[in-house]
């Protein structure tokens, strides 16, 4: 249960950050043995840190799925995500159209 909660927070936290930042991130192909279990070890070398931000984000994909991970040591930042939630908007063409959105509602 703890792993599921850790993964959920980890993945959903990323969603808010992408939606708010307006930055573009590159996805890296997932290895065949890639696991999406909330552990950071499989994300080694996949994190990108936006300038001036207090988080790092990793994006990976295989033929069927897009995997997103977020990491931050800033407790205030983590608390803000847990309370306020987050939204990720994606545009497959790399533009600013809100084509596909994912929303995680926080406790507020």
Coordinates of C-alpha atoms in Angstrom, one line a residue:
X1 CA 0.0 0.0 0.0
X2 CA 2.8 2.4 0.8
X3 CA 4.5 1.7 -2.5
X4 CA 1.2 2.5 -4.3
X5 CA 0.8 5.8 -2.4
X6 CA 4.4 6.7 -3.0
X7 CA 4.1 6.0 -6.7
X8 CA 0.8 7.9 -6.9
X9 CA 2.2 11.0 -5.3
X10 CA 5.4 10.7 -7.3
X11 CA 3.6 10.5 -10.6
X12 CA 0.8 12.9 -9.9
X13 CA 3.1 15.5 -8.6
X14 CA 4.7 15.6 -11.9
X15 CA 1.5 16.3 -13.7
X16 CA 0.9 19.6 -11.9
X17 CA 4.4 20.8 -12.6
X18 CA 4.3 20.2 -16.3
X19 CA 1.0 22.0 -16.6
X20 CA 2.1 25.0 -14.8
X21 CA 5.6 25.3 -16.2
X22 CA 4.9 25.4 -19.9
X23 CA 8.3 23.8 -20.5
X24 CA 8.9 21.0 -23.0
X25 CA 10.4 17.7 -21.9
X26 CA 11.9 14.9 -23.8
X27 CA 10.7 11.3 -23.3
X28 CA 13.3 8.5 -23.3
X29 CA 12.4 5.0 -24.5
X30 CA 11.8 2.6 -21.6
X31 CA 14.0 -0.5 -21.4
X32 CA 12.3 -3.8 -21.6
X33 CA 13.0 -4.4 -17.9
X34 CA 11.7 -0.9 -16.9
X35 CA 9.5 -1.0 -13.8
X36 CA 7.1 1.7 -12.8
X37 CA 6.9 0.9 -9.1
X38 CA 7.7 4.2 -7.4
X39 CA 11.4 3.4 -6.9
X40 CA 13.8 5.9 -8.2
X41 CA 16.4 3.4 -9.3
X42 CA 14.9 2.7 -12.7
X43 CA 14.8 6.4 -13.4
X44 CA 18.6 6.9 -13.2
X45 CA 19.7 9.3 -16.0
X46 CA 16.1 10.1 -17.0
X47 CA 15.5 13.2 -14.9
X48 CA 15.5 16.7 -16.3
X49 CA 15.6 19.7 -14.0
X50 CA 14.0 22.9 -15.3
X51 CA 16.0 26.1 -14.6
X52 CA 15.0 27.8 -11.4
X53 CA 12.7 25.0 -10.2
X54 CA 13.0 22.8 -7.1
X55 CA 12.0 19.5 -8.7
X56 CA 13.3 17.1 -11.4
X57 CA 11.1 15.3 -13.8
X58 CA 11.6 12.1 -15.8
X59 CA 9.5 11.0 -18.8
X60 CA 9.8 7.6 -20.4
X61 CA 7.7 5.7 -22.9
X62 CA 7.2 2.3 -24.5
X63 CA 4.9 1.2 -27.3
X64 CA 1.8 1.5 -25.1
X65 CA 2.4 3.8 -22.2
X66 CA 3.9 7.2 -21.1
X67 CA 5.6 7.1 -17.7
X68 CA 6.1 10.2 -15.7
X69 CA 8.1 10.7 -12.5
X70 CA 8.8 13.7 -10.3
X71 CA 11.4 14.1 -7.6
X72 CA 11.8 16.9 -5.1
X73 CA 13.5 17.2 -1.7
X74 CA 11.7 20.5 -0.9
X75 CA 9.1 19.6 1.8
X76 CA 7.1 22.8 1.1
X77 CA 6.8 21.9 -2.5
X78 CA 5.7 18.4 -1.7
X79 CA 3.1 19.7 0.8
X80 CA 1.8 22.1 -1.8
X81 CA 1.2 19.3 -4.3
X82 CA -0.5 17.1 -1.8
X83 CA -2.8 19.9 -0.7
X84 CA -3.5 21.7 -4.0
X85 CA -3.3 18.8 -6.4
X86 CA -2.0 19.1 -9.9
X87 CA -3.0 19.1 -13.6
X88 CA -1.0 18.0 -16.6
X89 CA -1.9 19.1 -20.1
X90 CA -0.3 17.4 -23.1
X91 CA -0.2 18.3 -26.8
X92 CA 1.1 15.5 -29.0
X93 CA 2.2 18.1 -31.6
X94 CA 4.3 20.0 -29.1
X95 CA 2.1 23.1 -29.1
X96 CA 0.1 24.7 -26.4
X97 CA -3.3 23.2 -27.2
X98 CA -4.9 21.4 -24.3
X99 CA -5.4 18.1 -26.1
X100 CA -5.2 15.6 -23.3
X101 CA -5.4 16.4 -19.6
X102 CA -4.9 14.5 -16.4
X103 CA -6.0 15.9 -13.1
X104 CA -5.1 14.9 -9.5
X105 CA -7.2 16.7 -6.9
X106 CA -5.4 17.4 -3.6
X107 CA -6.9 17.5 -0.2
X108 CA -8.3 21.0 -0.4

